[in-house]
Amino acid sequence: MEATKKAKPSCGDAISNLPDDLLCRILSSLSTKEAALTSVLSKRWSNLLLSIPIFDFDDTVFLNPQKGRRKNVFFKAFVDRLLSLRVETSSPVQRVSLKCRQGGVAPDCITKWILTTVRDLGVLDLSLRIDFGIFQLPFNVFRSKTLVNLRIGTMIRLAQFPSDVVSPTLNSLVLDLVEFRDDDKDGFKQILLAFPSLQSLRIHESNEWKFWNGSASSTRTLKSLVYRRDSDCCAPKPCVSFDTPSLVYLEYTDVVADKYENLKLDSLVEAKIDFNLTAFQIMRKPNSSGFVSGDVTTFFKAIRNVKILCLSPDALEALYYRGKMIPVFNNLRSLSLGSDKPHGSTFIFWKLLPSMLNNSPNLETLIIKGLVHYVAKGWEDLRPISRLCFSWDDVSASFSSSAVEVLEITRYKGTCQEVNKMKHFLGKLSRLQMVKVHHKAVNDEEKSRLMKDVLLLPKASKCKIQFMKETV
């Protein structure tokens, strides 16, 4: 019994004996709410709270479980006190996340918190999410000389930008469902000019929250650009241009624009394209001068130097309906077709695949996301006229001459139609070395059946076949 009593103090002191810097790292992995709870342990733990480099303020998980106005009062008092103590002790903060989703905190108070973290605490990484009402972010936040990463969203309106606002250190910017003032038509252009060192930009827009007019210019340092426009936005932009000669990564989801021009994408290495077409765009004809709005040919020519290309089913449809030709992708090494969405035109996929392979002479890896998306039940039993005059001869010829060495299939279920498509891939891709099949079998018995069906198919080359469980 006595030995047991002596062992308890040393066991309990194990974490307290750690140095302060290591304890601060441990507290930084917790939410600010959980870190604050440790301050009741001792004065040392209370002091540590003033040294942790990360703050995560979230009014939905605050200390006091009471709801309503009383909870907001406690949340405001907690943030006010903690920020004030850090300013008094001159303790800088590296990263701050502020989420106000319940309402009840005055906008002036939120503004004060933001400016305190930027101006007085020298924060490097700032994430803002204001989900109630419409909060107008003051432009002074962009005068920071220390801010490196900034995420703004959602329901935030950006104040008008004076031309002298410059944040020389900002490297990464995320604009998630934000907007500029109605009278600030050049706001997006001005924000790019305000960040001369910007390398990464992510934009998310919807029908209600939009501000990008389609022009990305004066971004000579930009390396990565992600733009996503929700599908509820049906109106195409009049013109889209990318004056981004240093861009390496592009992820672009949008309704096909009326036209594309001034596209400087020669440094692009990887592109993920998810175009959407309106019904009117599919049926649109040339005007009296021969111009066809919504032509994506210029865009695909601009990205022809990429090494990695991912096209969604909708992007393939845009290329089929609104593209005059498929350019030659001499540098392309990896081509991914499809998406995790269960849709896609069987005819368009197999119609464009031969051209994509023929125009990618150095292609090494072909990834088809969801082969089942491109298999219409009963489609193979239709007469040729009903298949829109589709021919397997074009597919077979492109497979035989293709340089593809790795084939990857996801969301594989092993249906008769899928097995038949696998037969074409394995039987015609003469340089194939590896086939990776991500299956959706629910048990080992079903997995064995899927493997057997594929392994028995004739192969044009001696390739290895791997079966892997589909991951979410």
Coordinates of C-alpha atoms in Angstrom, one line a residue:
M1 CA 0.0 0.0 0.0
E2 CA 2.8 2.4 0.9
A3 CA 4.7 1.7 -2.3
T4 CA 1.5 2.5 -4.2
K5 CA 1.0 5.8 -2.5
K6 CA 4.6 6.9 -3.4
A7 CA 4.1 6.0 -7.0
K8 CA 1.1 8.2 -7.6
P9 CA 2.8 11.6 -7.2
S10 CA 5.6 10.8 -9.6
C11 CA 3.0 9.5 -12.1
G12 CA 0.9 12.6 -11.8
D13 CA 3.9 14.9 -12.1
A14 CA 5.1 13.4 -15.4
I15 CA 3.5 16.0 -17.6
S16 CA 4.1 18.9 -15.2
N17 CA 7.9 18.2 -15.3
L18 CA 8.0 18.9 -19.0
P19 CA 9.6 22.2 -20.1
D20 CA 7.4 25.2 -20.8
D21 CA 8.0 25.2 -24.6
L22 CA 6.9 21.6 -24.9
L23 CA 3.8 22.2 -22.8
C24 CA 2.9 25.2 -25.0
R25 CA 3.1 23.0 -28.0
I26 CA 0.7 20.5 -26.3
L27 CA -1.8 23.3 -25.4
S28 CA -1.6 24.6 -29.0
S29 CA -3.0 21.3 -30.2
L30 CA -6.1 21.9 -28.1
S31 CA -8.9 24.4 -28.6
T32 CA -8.5 27.6 -26.7
K33 CA -11.5 26.6 -24.7
E34 CA -9.7 23.4 -23.6
A35 CA -6.4 25.2 -23.0
A36 CA -8.1 27.7 -20.8
L37 CA -9.5 25.0 -18.6
T38 CA -5.9 24.0 -17.6
S39 CA -5.4 27.4 -16.0
V40 CA -7.3 26.2 -12.9
L41 CA -4.5 23.6 -12.2
S42 CA -1.9 26.0 -11.0
K43 CA -0.4 29.5 -11.6
R44 CA 2.2 27.9 -13.9
W45 CA -0.6 26.6 -16.2
S46 CA -2.3 30.0 -16.1
N47 CA 0.9 31.6 -17.3
L48 CA 1.3 29.1 -20.0
L49 CA -2.0 30.2 -21.5
L50 CA -0.4 33.6 -22.1
S51 CA 2.4 31.9 -24.1
I52 CA 0.7 29.5 -26.5
P53 CA 1.2 30.7 -30.1
I54 CA -2.3 29.6 -31.3
F55 CA -5.8 31.0 -30.5
D56 CA -9.0 29.3 -31.7
F57 CA -12.0 31.4 -30.7
D58 CA -15.3 29.8 -31.5
D59 CA -18.6 31.0 -30.0
T60 CA -20.4 27.7 -30.7
V61 CA -18.1 25.7 -28.3
F62 CA -17.5 28.2 -25.6
L63 CA -16.8 27.3 -22.0
N64 CA -20.2 28.2 -20.5
P65 CA -22.9 25.7 -21.7
Q66 CA -25.7 28.3 -21.4
K67 CA -27.3 29.5 -24.6
G68 CA -28.4 32.8 -25.8
R69 CA -27.3 36.3 -24.8
R70 CA -25.7 35.2 -21.5
K71 CA -23.4 32.9 -23.4
N72 CA -22.4 35.7 -25.8
V73 CA -21.5 37.9 -22.9
F74 CA -19.2 35.3 -21.5
F75 CA -17.6 34.7 -24.9
K76 CA -17.0 38.4 -25.4
A77 CA -15.5 38.8 -21.9
F78 CA -13.2 35.8 -22.5
V79 CA -11.8 37.0 -25.8
D80 CA -11.4 40.6 -24.6
R81 CA -9.5 39.5 -21.5
L82 CA -7.2 37.0 -23.3
L83 CA -6.3 39.5 -26.0
S84 CA -5.7 42.3 -23.5
L85 CA -3.4 40.2 -21.4
R86 CA -1.4 39.2 -24.5
V87 CA -1.0 42.9 -25.5
E88 CA 0.0 43.9 -21.9
T89 CA 2.6 41.1 -21.7
S90 CA 3.8 41.8 -25.3
S91 CA 3.3 38.2 -26.2
P92 CA 2.9 37.7 -30.0
V93 CA 0.6 35.1 -31.5
Q94 CA 1.4 33.1 -34.6
R95 CA -2.1 31.9 -35.6
V96 CA -5.6 33.1 -34.7
S97 CA -8.9 31.6 -35.8
L98 CA -12.0 33.6 -35.1
K99 CA -15.4 32.0 -35.7
C100 CA -18.6 34.0 -34.8
R101 CA -21.6 31.9 -35.9
Q102 CA -24.2 32.5 -33.2
G103 CA -24.6 36.3 -33.4
G104 CA -25.0 38.6 -30.5
V105 CA -21.5 40.2 -30.7
A106 CA -21.4 43.7 -31.9
P107 CA -19.5 44.2 -35.2
D108 CA -17.4 47.0 -33.6
C109 CA -16.2 44.5 -31.0
I110 CA -15.2 41.9 -33.7
T111 CA -13.4 44.7 -35.6
K112 CA -11.4 45.5 -32.5
W113 CA -10.4 41.9 -32.0
I114 CA -9.2 41.6 -35.6
L115 CA -7.2 44.8 -35.5
T116 CA -5.7 43.8 -32.1
T117 CA -4.4 40.5 -33.5
V118 CA -3.0 42.1 -36.6
R119 CA -1.7 45.4 -35.3
D120 CA -0.7 44.6 -31.7
L121 CA 0.0 40.9 -31.7
G122 CA 1.7 40.5 -35.1
V123 CA -0.3 37.5 -36.1
L124 CA 1.1 35.5 -39.0
D125 CA -1.9 33.3 -39.8
L126 CA -5.4 34.7 -39.5
S127 CA -8.7 32.9 -40.3
L128 CA -12.1 34.7 -40.0
R129 CA -15.5 33.2 -40.3
I130 CA -18.5 35.4 -39.6
D131 CA -21.8 33.6 -40.3
F132 CA -24.4 36.0 -39.0
G133 CA -25.6 39.2 -40.7
I134 CA -23.1 41.0 -43.0
F135 CA -19.8 42.0 -41.5
Q136 CA -17.8 44.7 -43.2
L137 CA -14.1 44.0 -42.8
P138 CA -12.0 47.2 -42.5
F139 CA -9.2 47.7 -45.0
N140 CA -6.7 48.3 -42.1
V141 CA -6.3 44.6 -41.7
F142 CA -4.5 44.6 -45.0
R143 CA -1.8 47.0 -43.8
S144 CA -0.2 44.2 -41.7
K145 CA 3.6 43.9 -42.1
T146 CA 3.6 40.4 -40.6
L147 CA 0.5 38.6 -42.0
V148 CA 1.5 35.6 -44.1
N149 CA -1.8 33.6 -44.4
L150 CA -5.3 35.1 -44.5
R151 CA -8.6 33.3 -44.8
I152 CA -11.8 35.4 -45.0
G153 CA -15.3 34.0 -45.0
T154 CA -18.3 33.8 -44.9
M155 CA -20.8 36.6 -45.3
I156 CA -18.0 39.2 -45.0
R157 CA -18.1 42.4 -47.1
L158 CA -14.7 44.0 -47.9
A159 CA -14.5 47.7 -47.5
Q160 CA -13.3 49.8 -50.3
F161 CA -9.5 49.6 -50.8
P162 CA -7.5 52.7 -50.8
S163 CA -4.7 52.6 -53.4
D164 CA -2.0 52.9 -50.8
V165 CA -2.9 49.7 -48.9
V166 CA -0.1 47.2 -49.2
S167 CA 0.6 44.0 -47.3
P168 CA 4.1 43.0 -48.4
T169 CA 4.4 39.7 -46.5
L170 CA 1.0 38.0 -47.4
N171 CA 1.7 34.7 -49.2
S172 CA -1.7 32.9 -49.1
L173 CA -5.2 34.3 -49.4
V174 CA -8.6 32.6 -49.2
L175 CA -11.8 34.5 -50.1
D176 CA -14.8 32.2 -49.2
L177 CA -18.2 33.7 -50.0
V178 CA -17.2 37.3 -49.5
E179 CA -18.0 40.4 -51.6
F180 CA -16.9 43.9 -52.3
R181 CA -19.0 47.0 -51.9
D182 CA -21.3 47.7 -54.8
D183 CA -19.5 50.9 -55.6
D184 CA -16.1 49.2 -55.6
K185 CA -16.0 47.7 -59.1
D186 CA -12.2 47.4 -59.2
G187 CA -12.0 45.8 -55.7
F188 CA -10.7 42.5 -56.8
K189 CA -8.0 44.1 -59.0
Q190 CA -7.0 46.3 -56.1
I191 CA -6.7 43.4 -53.6
L192 CA -4.3 41.7 -55.9
L193 CA -2.2 44.9 -56.2
A194 CA -2.2 45.1 -52.4
F195 CA -0.4 41.8 -52.1
P196 CA 2.8 41.9 -54.2
S197 CA 4.1 38.7 -52.7
L198 CA 1.0 36.6 -53.1
Q199 CA 1.6 33.0 -54.2
S200 CA -1.6 31.2 -53.3
L201 CA -5.1 32.4 -54.0
R202 CA -8.4 30.5 -53.3
I203 CA -11.8 31.9 -54.3
H204 CA -15.2 30.5 -53.6
E205 CA -18.3 32.3 -55.0
S206 CA -22.0 31.7 -55.2
N207 CA -25.0 33.5 -56.8
E208 CA -25.4 35.8 -53.8
W209 CA -21.7 36.3 -53.0
K210 CA -19.6 37.1 -56.0
F211 CA -17.1 39.7 -57.0
W212 CA -14.6 38.2 -59.5
N213 CA -15.2 39.7 -63.0
G214 CA -13.1 37.0 -64.7
S215 CA -9.8 38.8 -64.8
A216 CA -6.7 37.6 -62.9
S217 CA -3.9 40.1 -63.7
S218 CA -0.9 41.7 -62.1
T219 CA -0.2 38.5 -60.3
R220 CA 3.4 37.8 -61.4
T221 CA 4.2 35.9 -58.2
L222 CA 1.1 33.8 -58.1
K223 CA 1.9 30.0 -58.1
S224 CA -1.5 28.4 -57.1
L225 CA -5.0 29.5 -58.0
V226 CA -8.2 27.8 -57.0
Y227 CA -11.5 29.2 -58.2
R228 CA -14.9 27.5 -57.4
R229 CA -18.2 28.9 -58.4
D230 CA -21.3 27.1 -57.1
S231 CA -23.6 25.5 -59.6
D232 CA -26.5 27.8 -58.7
C233 CA -24.7 30.5 -60.7
C234 CA -26.0 30.1 -64.3
A235 CA -24.9 33.3 -66.0
P236 CA -21.5 33.0 -67.8
K237 CA -18.9 35.7 -67.5
P238 CA -18.5 37.9 -70.6
C239 CA -14.7 37.2 -70.6
V240 CA -12.1 35.4 -68.5
S241 CA -8.4 36.1 -68.7
F242 CA -5.4 34.7 -66.7
D243 CA -2.4 37.0 -66.9
T244 CA -0.5 34.6 -64.6
P245 CA 2.8 33.6 -66.2
S246 CA 4.2 32.0 -63.0
L247 CA 1.1 29.9 -62.2
V248 CA 2.0 26.3 -61.5
Y249 CA -1.3 24.9 -60.2
L250 CA -4.9 25.8 -61.4
E251 CA -8.2 24.4 -60.1
Y252 CA -11.0 26.0 -62.0
T253 CA -14.8 25.4 -61.6
D254 CA -17.1 27.7 -63.4
V255 CA -19.8 28.1 -66.0
V256 CA -18.1 28.4 -69.5
A257 CA -17.4 32.0 -70.2
D258 CA -18.5 33.8 -73.4
K259 CA -14.8 34.1 -74.4
Y260 CA -11.3 33.5 -73.1
E261 CA -8.4 35.8 -73.9
N262 CA -5.0 37.0 -72.6
L263 CA -4.3 33.6 -71.2
K264 CA -0.7 33.4 -69.9
L265 CA -0.4 29.9 -68.4
D266 CA 2.9 28.7 -69.9
S267 CA 4.3 27.6 -66.5
L268 CA 1.3 25.5 -65.6
V269 CA 2.2 22.0 -64.4
E270 CA -1.2 20.8 -63.0
A271 CA -4.8 21.7 -63.9
K272 CA -8.1 20.5 -62.6
I273 CA -11.0 21.7 -64.8
D274 CA -14.7 21.4 -64.0
F275 CA -16.6 23.4 -66.6
N276 CA -20.4 23.7 -66.5
L277 CA -22.6 24.4 -69.5
T278 CA -26.0 26.1 -69.6
A279 CA -28.6 24.6 -71.9
F280 CA -28.5 27.7 -74.0
Q281 CA -24.7 27.3 -74.5
I282 CA -25.1 23.8 -75.8
M283 CA -27.6 25.0 -78.5
R284 CA -25.9 28.3 -79.3
K285 CA -25.0 28.9 -82.9
P286 CA -22.5 31.3 -84.6
N287 CA -23.6 34.9 -85.0
S288 CA -23.6 36.8 -88.2
S289 CA -19.8 37.3 -88.1
G290 CA -19.1 33.7 -87.4
F291 CA -18.2 34.2 -83.7
V292 CA -19.3 31.4 -81.4
S293 CA -19.6 32.5 -77.8
G294 CA -18.6 29.9 -75.2
D295 CA -15.8 28.4 -77.2
V296 CA -13.3 26.6 -74.9
T297 CA -10.7 25.9 -77.6
T298 CA -8.6 28.9 -76.6
F299 CA -8.6 27.9 -73.0
F300 CA -7.4 24.3 -73.6
K301 CA -4.7 25.6 -76.0
A302 CA -3.5 27.8 -73.2
I303 CA -3.0 24.8 -70.8
R304 CA -1.5 22.5 -73.3
N305 CA 1.9 22.4 -71.5
V306 CA 0.5 20.8 -68.3
K307 CA 2.0 17.6 -67.0
I308 CA -1.1 16.6 -64.9
L309 CA -4.6 17.2 -66.1
C310 CA -7.9 16.4 -64.5
L311 CA -11.2 16.8 -66.4
S312 CA -14.6 16.4 -64.9
P313 CA -17.5 14.8 -66.8
D314 CA -18.9 18.3 -67.3
A315 CA -15.5 19.5 -68.6
L316 CA -15.6 16.8 -71.2
E317 CA -19.1 17.9 -72.2
A318 CA -17.9 21.4 -72.6
L319 CA -15.0 20.2 -74.7
Y320 CA -17.4 18.2 -76.9
Y321 CA -20.1 20.8 -77.3
R322 CA -18.0 24.0 -77.2
G323 CA -14.5 23.0 -78.5
K324 CA -13.4 23.0 -82.1
M325 CA -10.4 20.8 -81.5
I326 CA -8.3 19.1 -78.8
P327 CA -4.7 20.5 -78.7
V328 CA -1.6 18.3 -78.5
F329 CA -0.5 17.9 -74.9
N330 CA 3.2 17.0 -75.5
N331 CA 4.1 17.3 -71.8
L332 CA 1.1 15.5 -70.3
R333 CA 2.1 12.6 -68.1
S334 CA -1.0 12.0 -66.1
L335 CA -4.6 12.3 -67.3
S336 CA -7.6 11.9 -64.9
L337 CA -11.1 11.8 -66.3
G338 CA -14.3 11.8 -64.2
S339 CA -15.2 12.7 -60.7
D340 CA -16.8 11.4 -57.6
K341 CA -20.2 12.6 -58.8
P342 CA -22.3 9.8 -60.3
H343 CA -22.9 11.3 -63.7
G344 CA -21.3 11.5 -67.1
S345 CA -22.1 10.9 -70.7
T346 CA -21.1 7.5 -72.0
F347 CA -21.1 8.6 -75.6
I348 CA -19.0 11.8 -75.0
F349 CA -16.4 9.9 -72.8
W350 CA -15.7 7.2 -75.4
K351 CA -16.0 9.7 -78.3
L352 CA -13.3 12.0 -76.8
L353 CA -11.0 9.4 -75.2
P354 CA -9.3 8.4 -78.5
S355 CA -8.5 12.0 -79.3
M356 CA -7.2 12.7 -75.8
L357 CA -4.9 9.6 -76.1
N358 CA -3.8 10.4 -79.6
N359 CA -2.9 14.0 -78.7
S360 CA -1.0 13.0 -75.5
P361 CA 2.0 11.1 -77.0
N362 CA 3.9 10.9 -73.7
L363 CA 1.1 10.0 -71.4
E364 CA 2.1 7.5 -68.8
T365 CA -0.8 7.3 -66.3
L366 CA -4.6 7.2 -67.2
I367 CA -7.0 7.6 -64.3
I368 CA -10.7 7.0 -64.7
K369 CA -12.7 8.1 -61.7
G370 CA -15.8 6.1 -61.6
L371 CA -15.9 3.9 -64.7
V372 CA -19.5 3.1 -63.9
H373 CA -20.3 6.8 -64.6
Y374 CA -19.7 6.2 -68.2
V375 CA -21.6 2.9 -68.5
A376 CA -25.3 3.4 -69.3
K377 CA -27.4 0.3 -68.5
G378 CA -28.4 -1.5 -71.7
W379 CA -26.4 0.9 -73.8
E380 CA -24.4 -1.9 -75.4
D381 CA -27.5 -3.7 -76.7
L382 CA -28.6 -0.6 -78.7
R383 CA -28.3 -0.6 -82.5
P384 CA -25.4 1.5 -83.9
I385 CA -27.7 4.2 -85.0
S386 CA -28.9 4.5 -81.4
R387 CA -25.3 4.8 -80.2
L388 CA -24.9 8.0 -82.2
C389 CA -22.7 6.1 -84.7
F390 CA -20.2 5.3 -82.0
S391 CA -17.4 2.9 -83.1
W392 CA -15.0 0.8 -81.0
D393 CA -12.5 0.9 -83.9
D394 CA -11.3 4.4 -83.0
V395 CA -11.0 3.4 -79.3
S396 CA -9.0 0.3 -80.2
A397 CA -6.6 2.1 -82.5
S398 CA -5.9 4.8 -79.9
F399 CA -5.3 2.2 -77.2
S400 CA -2.9 0.2 -79.4
S401 CA -0.7 3.2 -80.1
S402 CA -1.0 4.7 -76.6
A403 CA 2.1 5.0 -74.3
V404 CA 0.0 4.5 -71.1
E405 CA 1.8 2.4 -68.6
V406 CA -0.4 2.8 -65.5
L407 CA -4.2 2.5 -65.6
E408 CA -6.2 3.4 -62.4
I409 CA -9.9 2.8 -62.1
T410 CA -11.9 4.1 -59.1
R411 CA -15.4 3.2 -57.7
Y412 CA -15.3 -0.2 -59.5
K413 CA -18.3 -2.4 -58.9
G414 CA -17.7 -5.2 -61.3
T415 CA -20.9 -5.0 -63.3
C416 CA -21.1 -6.7 -66.7
Q417 CA -20.7 -3.4 -68.5
E418 CA -17.7 -2.5 -66.4
V419 CA -16.0 -5.9 -67.0
N420 CA -16.6 -5.4 -70.8
K421 CA -14.9 -2.0 -70.6
M422 CA -12.0 -3.5 -68.7
K423 CA -11.6 -6.0 -71.4
H424 CA -11.0 -3.3 -73.9
F425 CA -8.4 -1.6 -71.7
L426 CA -6.5 -4.7 -70.8
G427 CA -6.7 -6.2 -74.3
K428 CA -5.6 -3.1 -76.3
L429 CA -3.2 -1.0 -74.1
S430 CA 0.0 -2.7 -75.3
R431 CA 2.4 -0.9 -73.0
L432 CA 0.4 -1.4 -69.8
Q433 CA 2.6 -2.3 -66.8
M434 CA 0.3 -1.7 -63.8
V435 CA -3.5 -1.7 -63.3
K436 CA -4.9 -0.3 -60.0
V437 CA -8.5 -1.1 -59.3
H438 CA -10.2 0.7 -56.4
H439 CA -13.2 -1.5 -55.7
K440 CA -16.4 -1.1 -53.7
A441 CA -16.8 -4.7 -52.6
V442 CA -18.5 -5.1 -49.2
N443 CA -16.9 -8.4 -48.2
D444 CA -14.0 -10.7 -49.1
E445 CA -16.3 -13.0 -51.2
E446 CA -17.4 -10.1 -53.4
K447 CA -13.8 -8.9 -53.7
S448 CA -12.7 -12.4 -54.9
R449 CA -15.4 -12.4 -57.5
L450 CA -14.3 -8.9 -58.8
M451 CA -10.7 -10.0 -58.9
K452 CA -11.4 -13.3 -60.7
D453 CA -13.5 -11.5 -63.4
V454 CA -10.6 -9.1 -64.2
L455 CA -7.7 -11.6 -63.9
L456 CA -9.4 -13.9 -66.4
L457 CA -9.5 -11.2 -69.1
P458 CA -7.0 -11.4 -72.0
K459 CA -4.2 -8.9 -71.7
A460 CA -2.1 -7.2 -74.5
S461 CA 0.9 -7.0 -72.1
K462 CA 2.2 -8.6 -69.0
C463 CA 0.9 -6.1 -66.5
K464 CA 0.4 -6.4 -62.7
I465 CA -3.1 -5.9 -61.3
Q466 CA -3.7 -4.5 -57.8
F467 CA -7.1 -4.4 -56.1
M468 CA -7.6 -1.8 -53.3
K469 CA -10.5 -1.0 -51.2
E470 CA -12.1 2.3 -52.2
T471 CA -11.4 5.0 -49.6
V472 CA -13.7 7.9 -48.8

